[in-house]
Amino acid sequence: MSIQHLNNIITGKQEYNITVYTENQIGLLNRIAIIFTRRKINIESLNTSPSEIDSIHRFDIVLNETEEVVRKLARQIEKQVEVLKVYYHTNEEIIWQEMALYKVPTDTIAEKVLVERLLREHGARAVVIRKDYTVFETTGHRTETDNLLEALQPYGLIEFVRSARIAIIKSSEGFNRKLREFEQLEPGQEVSENEFLSSRDKVFTM
Amino acid sequence: MEVLQEEILISPEKKETMYVSGGVALLEGLIAEGVDTIFGYPGGAIMPIYDALYDYKEKLNHILVRHEQGGIHAGQGYARSSGKVGVVFATSGPGATNLITGLADAQIDSTPLVCITGQVFAHLLGTDAFQETDVINITTPVTKWNYQVTDATEIPEVMAKAFHIARSGRPGPVLIDITKNAQIQKFDFEGYEICNHVRSYRPKPIVRNEYVEQAAELINQAKKPFVIWGQGVILGEAEKEFQAFIEKTNIPAAWTILGVSAIPTDHELNVGMLGMHGNYGPNVLTNECDVLIAIGMRFDDRVTGRLDKYAKQAKIIHLDIDPAEIDKNVQTTVPVWGDCKETLPLLMNLCDQKKHTEWLQLFRDYQQKEVDAVIDVELKPKSGELTMGEVINQLNILTNGEAIIVTDVGQHQMVACRYAKFNKTRSNITSGGLGTMGFALPAAIGAKFGAPERTVVSVSGDGGFQMTIQELGTIMQTGIDVKMIILNNRFLGMVRQWQDMFNDKRYSFVDIQSPDFVAVAAAYRIEGKCISEREQLQSSLKEMLEHKGSYLLEVMVTKENNVFPMVPQGCSVSEIRLK
């Protein structure tokens, strides 16, 4: 059990994935980032890219926090003028992947390990094989990319890079239909309210 | 998308265009938005706009302030007294950075502003050019929205969006940074269209009937319901709806300092002020009510005191237009989100008429205790030096609660808000959230421009007045009529009070010296007077109010009075101290 894992059990924190749909606007990354930094909250991973819809951008943000903190952050993000919609999910509610690239000296790797076994065991593939170095690529959860990192470390790993996390929301029906509603002057209830407020437990019964 | 194209085909209106500069387009936009007053200060990077303004002198009244901070506080005062959007001009670099305090103040107090800053030429951005500052990034945390214009053709649309965002939903400050080339550049201006829709922006959530029903059910069953309201009632122009709601249900109601003037001070259901220096009853009884109905307020820490001991026994109903406020500080039982102008009548219709006689009596009993222990001593001292409270009390008698009172920040602010009487909405203008010393003088100038028919009185301390004292020059030049009271206790009083109570009277740098304020005013050709005797008080206040034009009255008050009651920091509201 990692120290972080132990810490999380004590503090009630866990990994959350925040998904933000936004207009494609200069400065918006800063506006979103300062919502975290102002509260001294660390962003573990951040990916931003065009979404399936033209002109709409998608942010995938990972952080380690309690649900209460994440909910409040999500509301502050959604409050920003150019943010269309915010969702947050636990790891169980999403399918996620991170990609990693590993550069190792070709001679060592050829001499000392069975490259083939390495690739098979770690679901990796070689992207580039040159005389001086080879670049492997693997995609998976953090532990999987970590495993290959550990395996390659003794063989003179030269360089390593891991991408931000990207995630598909299991329950999502996509954003196309919602966007059409946003474009209307009088949108439906679902669009003009925070998703998490809507799904709040049947709030109160006497 | 197809629908949109069809519409264009059906109505191929050919618009008449004018070939104008970005600066002219900007001013045309202001006129289309109904702007009549601008507070500003020119400089190199905003010169093309000022050049255009030269031809618009008849249509737009530009008030030349003495410092950009004074300009933006004046814009805030204007917005708060008039209910319109305040407009502020400043140049790039230092001009823009001088706006920051006002932006932060307007952001936290939800004041609608559109600030226009000049910026260096687009090709110089990022080169550390003369008077270049990264204004967009500096202002991002303290604006509701901001945008940099580098091409004149963007100006009409961006201005329309700026006004829409500033005034709709929960209002706030918007800053538009315009590079000099865009101000100069000429383009075919097709006219100005008011904006009422931004795709990604929802000014207010749709009201949910089930929550209104649940809230009404709670209120109808409550034995000891308690309403606490804030500026949201005023911003939502829901004063009548609010008064009708409490009158039907007969629920005692207490206010945050930004909400105070929404209903008359003397209204029988108005039980006073909440929070750190609020009234005794509302604070103690917050922890005894069974249903707490919060309307257009945000549970600021100065209102709630220690959160884990705040109204824990009560079911909480929270009416707010901003979904991010729901459950932010206090966990609600029923969130009635939406514009309170819509939700209050819905709620009222479902609520039963009630009396709550005994419960109301409880507030009156606590009020009597406070009158005996604190209020009488403060408002009607028989001997000794003048107190801040008696100045406000005399002012109430003379203005009959009809004046706009603009306060600065500190002890006098708490005293003024506690004791001032208000009969009209939009009468109390103060820096509530940010607590900006130096706010009162420029804000009072702006408030008078926003409501010229009303008497405007600023109340400052000797410390705060010196922070923006240069705006006396604005008064001199415009001839505006603002009555200024300085309550001079020769201390930075609120910090001294805390040092007295919590730091063993170690008075660390609170002993502040002041100039001869009356002589300073005289140098600006403003009449004034300094008094220290009780016999002079009423006649001097009268003289001030009856004087034609601005007047400065300095009142020497007792040096070491503390403001009570007080909920010390870190204590529960029910631990409020009377001494």
PDB file of N, CA, C and O in Angstrom, chain B residues 113-154:
ATOM      1  N   LEU B 113     -19.905  46.373 -13.251  1.00  0.00           N
ATOM      2  CA  LEU B 113     -19.007  47.384 -13.813  1.00  0.00           C
ATOM      3  C   LEU B 113     -18.537  46.920 -15.181  1.00  0.00           C
ATOM      4  O   LEU B 113     -18.361  45.718 -15.401  1.00  0.00           O
ATOM      5  N   VAL B 114     -18.319  47.885 -16.079  1.00  0.00           N
ATOM      6  CA  VAL B 114     -17.565  47.603 -17.298  1.00  0.00           C
ATOM      7  C   VAL B 114     -16.376  48.551 -17.292  1.00  0.00           C
ATOM      8  O   VAL B 114     -16.554  49.766 -17.323  1.00  0.00           O
ATOM      9  N   CYS B 115     -15.176  47.985 -17.179  1.00  0.00           N
ATOM     10  CA  CYS B 115     -13.960  48.787 -17.164  1.00  0.00           C
ATOM     11  C   CYS B 115     -13.268  48.644 -18.512  1.00  0.00           C
ATOM     12  O   CYS B 115     -13.098  47.534 -19.014  1.00  0.00           O
ATOM     13  N   ILE B 116     -12.881  49.777 -19.078  1.00  0.00           N
ATOM     14  CA  ILE B 116     -12.157  49.769 -20.352  1.00  0.00           C
ATOM     15  C   ILE B 116     -10.728  50.205 -20.061  1.00  0.00           C
ATOM     16  O   ILE B 116     -10.512  51.295 -19.511  1.00  0.00           O
ATOM     17  N   THR B 117      -9.774  49.358 -20.388  1.00  0.00           N
ATOM     18  CA  THR B 117      -8.383  49.769 -20.240  1.00  0.00           C
ATOM     19  C   THR B 117      -7.722  49.838 -21.611  1.00  0.00           C
ATOM     20  O   THR B 117      -7.984  49.006 -22.472  1.00  0.00           O
ATOM     21  N   GLY B 118      -6.900  50.844 -21.790  1.00  0.00           N
ATOM     22  CA  GLY B 118      -6.087  50.908 -22.994  1.00  0.00           C
ATOM     23  C   GLY B 118      -4.945  49.902 -22.864  1.00  0.00           C
ATOM     24  O   GLY B 118      -4.596  49.487 -21.769  1.00  0.00           O
ATOM     25  N   GLN B 119      -4.405  49.503 -23.999  1.00  0.00           N
ATOM     26  CA  GLN B 119      -3.274  48.565 -23.984  1.00  0.00           C
ATOM     27  C   GLN B 119      -2.325  48.984 -25.097  1.00  0.00           C
ATOM     28  O   GLN B 119      -2.729  49.649 -26.052  1.00  0.00           O
ATOM     29  N   VAL B 120      -1.069  48.605 -24.966  1.00  0.00           N
ATOM     30  CA  VAL B 120      -0.086  48.939 -26.009  1.00  0.00           C
ATOM     31  C   VAL B 120      -0.506  48.318 -27.349  1.00  0.00           C
ATOM     32  O   VAL B 120      -1.375  47.457 -27.404  1.00  0.00           O
ATOM     33  N   PHE B 121       0.103  48.780 -28.431  1.00  0.00           N
ATOM     34  CA  PHE B 121      -0.200  48.236 -29.759  1.00  0.00           C
ATOM     35  C   PHE B 121      -0.069  46.707 -29.751  1.00  0.00           C
ATOM     36  O   PHE B 121       0.811  46.163 -29.068  1.00  0.00           O
ATOM     37  N   ALA B 122      -0.911  46.048 -30.519  1.00  0.00           N
ATOM     38  CA  ALA B 122      -0.919  44.580 -30.525  1.00  0.00           C
ATOM     39  C   ALA B 122       0.465  44.015 -30.865  1.00  0.00           C
ATOM     40  O   ALA B 122       0.884  43.010 -30.302  1.00  0.00           O
ATOM     41  N   HIS B 123       1.180  44.684 -31.778  1.00  0.00           N
ATOM     42  CA  HIS B 123       2.482  44.123 -32.173  1.00  0.00           C
ATOM     43  C   HIS B 123       3.527  44.260 -31.059  1.00  0.00           C
ATOM     44  O   HIS B 123       4.582  43.661 -31.124  1.00  0.00           O
ATOM     45  N   LEU B 124       3.205  45.066 -30.030  1.00  0.00           N
ATOM     46  CA  LEU B 124       4.145  45.219 -28.916  1.00  0.00           C
ATOM     47  C   LEU B 124       3.824  44.306 -27.740  1.00  0.00           C
ATOM     48  O   LEU B 124       4.591  44.241 -26.764  1.00  0.00           O
ATOM     49  N   LEU B 125       2.691  43.599 -27.789  1.00  0.00           N
ATOM     50  CA  LEU B 125       2.296  42.735 -26.669  1.00  0.00           C
ATOM     51  C   LEU B 125       3.406  41.734 -26.357  1.00  0.00           C
ATOM     52  O   LEU B 125       3.939  41.086 -27.255  1.00  0.00           O
ATOM     53  N   GLY B 126       3.756  41.642 -25.098  1.00  0.00           N
ATOM     54  CA  GLY B 126       4.762  40.669 -24.688  1.00  0.00           C
ATOM     55  C   GLY B 126       6.183  41.128 -24.864  1.00  0.00           C
ATOM     56  O   GLY B 126       7.115  40.349 -24.699  1.00  0.00           O
ATOM     57  N   THR B 127       6.373  42.421 -25.211  1.00  0.00           N
ATOM     58  CA  THR B 127       7.748  42.900 -25.420  1.00  0.00           C
ATOM     59  C   THR B 127       8.232  43.773 -24.268  1.00  0.00           C
ATOM     60  O   THR B 127       9.272  44.412 -24.377  1.00  0.00           O
ATOM     61  N   ASP B 128       7.464  43.835 -23.173  1.00  0.00           N
ATOM     62  CA  ASP B 128       7.764  44.755 -22.077  1.00  0.00           C
ATOM     63  C   ASP B 128       7.817  46.191 -22.569  1.00  0.00           C
ATOM     64  O   ASP B 128       8.704  46.959 -22.211  1.00  0.00           O
ATOM     65  N   ALA B 129       6.855  46.537 -23.383  1.00  0.00           N
ATOM     66  CA  ALA B 129       6.775  47.891 -23.934  1.00  0.00           C
ATOM     67  C   ALA B 129       6.464  48.883 -22.825  1.00  0.00           C
ATOM     68  O   ALA B 129       6.046  48.494 -21.736  1.00  0.00           O
ATOM     69  N   PHE B 130       6.627  50.161 -23.129  1.00  0.00           N
ATOM     70  CA  PHE B 130       6.344  51.200 -22.140  1.00  0.00           C
ATOM     71  C   PHE B 130       4.881  51.109 -21.692  1.00  0.00           C
ATOM     72  O   PHE B 130       3.975  51.040 -22.510  1.00  0.00           O
ATOM     73  N   GLN B 131       4.670  51.088 -20.401  1.00  0.00           N
ATOM     74  CA  GLN B 131       3.346  50.984 -19.778  1.00  0.00           C
ATOM     75  C   GLN B 131       2.577  49.730 -20.231  1.00  0.00           C
ATOM     76  O   GLN B 131       1.363  49.733 -20.302  1.00  0.00           O
ATOM     77  N   GLU B 132       3.312  48.663 -20.510  1.00  0.00           N
ATOM     78  CA  GLU B 132       2.632  47.403 -20.797  1.00  0.00           C
ATOM     79  C   GLU B 132       2.548  46.565 -19.528  1.00  0.00           C
ATOM     80  O   GLU B 132       3.550  46.378 -18.831  1.00  0.00           O
ATOM     81  N   THR B 133       1.363  46.105 -19.216  1.00  0.00           N
ATOM     82  CA  THR B 133       1.183  45.136 -18.134  1.00  0.00           C
ATOM     83  C   THR B 133       0.234  44.062 -18.645  1.00  0.00           C
ATOM     84  O   THR B 133      -0.661  44.352 -19.432  1.00  0.00           O
ATOM     85  N   ASP B 134       0.414  42.857 -18.174  1.00  0.00           N
ATOM     86  CA  ASP B 134      -0.464  41.758 -18.569  1.00  0.00           C
ATOM     87  C   ASP B 134      -1.780  41.885 -17.794  1.00  0.00           C
ATOM     88  O   ASP B 134      -2.036  41.182 -16.835  1.00  0.00           O
ATOM     89  N   VAL B 135      -2.593  42.812 -18.250  1.00  0.00           N
ATOM     90  CA  VAL B 135      -3.798  43.180 -17.501  1.00  0.00           C
ATOM     91  C   VAL B 135      -4.812  42.035 -17.453  1.00  0.00           C
ATOM     92  O   VAL B 135      -5.458  41.802 -16.430  1.00  0.00           O
ATOM     93  N   ILE B 136      -4.919  41.307 -18.550  1.00  0.00           N
ATOM     94  CA  ILE B 136      -5.911  40.217 -18.571  1.00  0.00           C
ATOM     95  C   ILE B 136      -5.585  39.192 -17.484  1.00  0.00           C
ATOM     96  O   ILE B 136      -6.441  38.799 -16.701  1.00  0.00           O
ATOM     97  N   ASN B 137      -4.319  38.800 -17.408  1.00  0.00           N
ATOM     98  CA  ASN B 137      -3.979  37.791 -16.404  1.00  0.00           C
ATOM     99  C   ASN B 137      -4.013  38.329 -14.977  1.00  0.00           C
ATOM    100  O   ASN B 137      -4.372  37.614 -14.059  1.00  0.00           O
ATOM    101  N   ILE B 138      -3.645  39.595 -14.813  1.00  0.00           N
ATOM    102  CA  ILE B 138      -3.696  40.184 -13.464  1.00  0.00           C
ATOM    103  C   ILE B 138      -5.141  40.262 -12.982  1.00  0.00           C
ATOM    104  O   ILE B 138      -5.424  40.104 -11.802  1.00  0.00           O
ATOM    105  N   THR B 139      -6.060  40.549 -13.891  1.00  0.00           N
ATOM    106  CA  THR B 139      -7.438  40.797 -13.452  1.00  0.00           C
ATOM    107  C   THR B 139      -8.329  39.555 -13.487  1.00  0.00           C
ATOM    108  O   THR B 139      -9.462  39.615 -13.020  1.00  0.00           O
ATOM    109  N   THR B 140      -7.818  38.462 -14.009  1.00  0.00           N
ATOM    110  CA  THR B 140      -8.666  37.265 -14.123  1.00  0.00           C
ATOM    111  C   THR B 140      -9.313  36.841 -12.797  1.00  0.00           C
ATOM    112  O   THR B 140     -10.510  36.594 -12.753  1.00  0.00           O
ATOM    113  N   PRO B 141      -8.561  36.791 -11.684  1.00  0.00           N
ATOM    114  CA  PRO B 141      -9.220  36.335 -10.446  1.00  0.00           C
ATOM    115  C   PRO B 141     -10.235  37.327  -9.886  1.00  0.00           C
ATOM    116  O   PRO B 141     -11.013  36.952  -9.025  1.00  0.00           O
ATOM    117  N   VAL B 142     -10.208  38.569 -10.329  1.00  0.00           N
ATOM    118  CA  VAL B 142     -11.078  39.586  -9.735  1.00  0.00           C
ATOM    119  C   VAL B 142     -12.086  40.156 -10.728  1.00  0.00           C
ATOM    120  O   VAL B 142     -12.615  41.240 -10.534  1.00  0.00           O
ATOM    121  N   THR B 143     -12.335  39.416 -11.810  1.00  0.00           N
ATOM    122  CA  THR B 143     -13.383  39.855 -12.735  1.00  0.00           C
ATOM    123  C   THR B 143     -14.329  38.693 -13.006  1.00  0.00           C
ATOM    124  O   THR B 143     -13.941  37.528 -12.937  1.00  0.00           O
ATOM    125  N   LYS B 144     -15.571  39.044 -13.313  1.00  0.00           N
ATOM    126  CA  LYS B 144     -16.523  38.017 -13.721  1.00  0.00           C
ATOM    127  C   LYS B 144     -16.165  37.529 -15.122  1.00  0.00           C
ATOM    128  O   LYS B 144     -16.288  36.357 -15.436  1.00  0.00           O
ATOM    129  N   TRP B 145     -15.686  38.465 -15.927  1.00  0.00           N
ATOM    130  CA  TRP B 145     -15.237  38.136 -17.286  1.00  0.00           C
ATOM    131  C   TRP B 145     -14.267  39.208 -17.729  1.00  0.00           C
ATOM    132  O   TRP B 145     -14.382  40.358 -17.300  1.00  0.00           O
ATOM    133  N   ASN B 146     -13.282  38.832 -18.552  1.00  0.00           N
ATOM    134  CA  ASN B 146     -12.430  39.851 -19.153  1.00  0.00           C
ATOM    135  C   ASN B 146     -12.026  39.405 -20.548  1.00  0.00           C
ATOM    136  O   ASN B 146     -12.133  38.214 -20.890  1.00  0.00           O
ATOM    137  N   TYR B 147     -11.599  40.362 -21.359  1.00  0.00           N
ATOM    138  CA  TYR B 147     -11.310  40.045 -22.753  1.00  0.00           C
ATOM    139  C   TYR B 147     -10.382  41.099 -23.332  1.00  0.00           C
ATOM    140  O   TYR B 147     -10.514  42.282 -23.025  1.00  0.00           O
ATOM    141  N   GLN B 148      -9.451  40.652 -24.142  1.00  0.00           N
ATOM    142  CA  GLN B 148      -8.550  41.593 -24.802  1.00  0.00           C
ATOM    143  C   GLN B 148      -8.938  41.744 -26.264  1.00  0.00           C
ATOM    144  O   GLN B 148      -9.032  40.750 -26.993  1.00  0.00           O
ATOM    145  N   VAL B 149      -9.179  42.975 -26.680  1.00  0.00           N
ATOM    146  CA  VAL B 149      -9.531  43.274 -28.069  1.00  0.00           C
ATOM    147  C   VAL B 149      -8.281  43.752 -28.787  1.00  0.00           C
ATOM    148  O   VAL B 149      -7.604  44.673 -28.318  1.00  0.00           O
ATOM    149  N   THR B 150      -7.971  43.113 -29.932  1.00  0.00           N
ATOM    150  CA  THR B 150      -6.815  43.554 -30.709  1.00  0.00           C
ATOM    151  C   THR B 150      -7.240  44.010 -32.102  1.00  0.00           C
ATOM    152  O   THR B 150      -6.406  44.415 -32.901  1.00  0.00           O
ATOM    153  N   ASP B 151      -8.544  43.901 -32.402  1.00  0.00           N
ATOM    154  CA  ASP B 151      -9.041  44.274 -33.720  1.00  0.00           C
ATOM    155  C   ASP B 151     -10.355  45.045 -33.542  1.00  0.00           C
ATOM    156  O   ASP B 151     -11.261  44.588 -32.841  1.00  0.00           O
ATOM    157  N   ALA B 152     -10.434  46.201 -34.153  1.00  0.00           N
ATOM    158  CA  ALA B 152     -11.588  47.089 -33.937  1.00  0.00           C
ATOM    159  C   ALA B 152     -12.927  46.414 -34.257  1.00  0.00           C
ATOM    160  O   ALA B 152     -13.938  46.700 -33.619  1.00  0.00           O
ATOM    161  N   THR B 153     -12.925  45.525 -35.243  1.00  0.00           N
ATOM    162  CA  THR B 153     -14.197  44.914 -35.652  1.00  0.00           C
ATOM    163  C   THR B 153     -14.826  44.097 -34.524  1.00  0.00           C
ATOM    164  O   THR B 153     -16.022  43.840 -34.542  1.00  0.00           O
ATOM    165  N   GLU B 154     -14.025  43.703 -33.540  1.00  0.00           N
ATOM    166  CA  GLU B 154     -14.572  42.932 -32.414  1.00  0.00           C
ATOM    167  C   GLU B 154     -15.341  43.804 -31.430  1.00  0.00           C
ATOM    168  O   GLU B 154     -16.116  43.299 -30.617  1.00  0.00           O
TER     169      GLU B 154
END
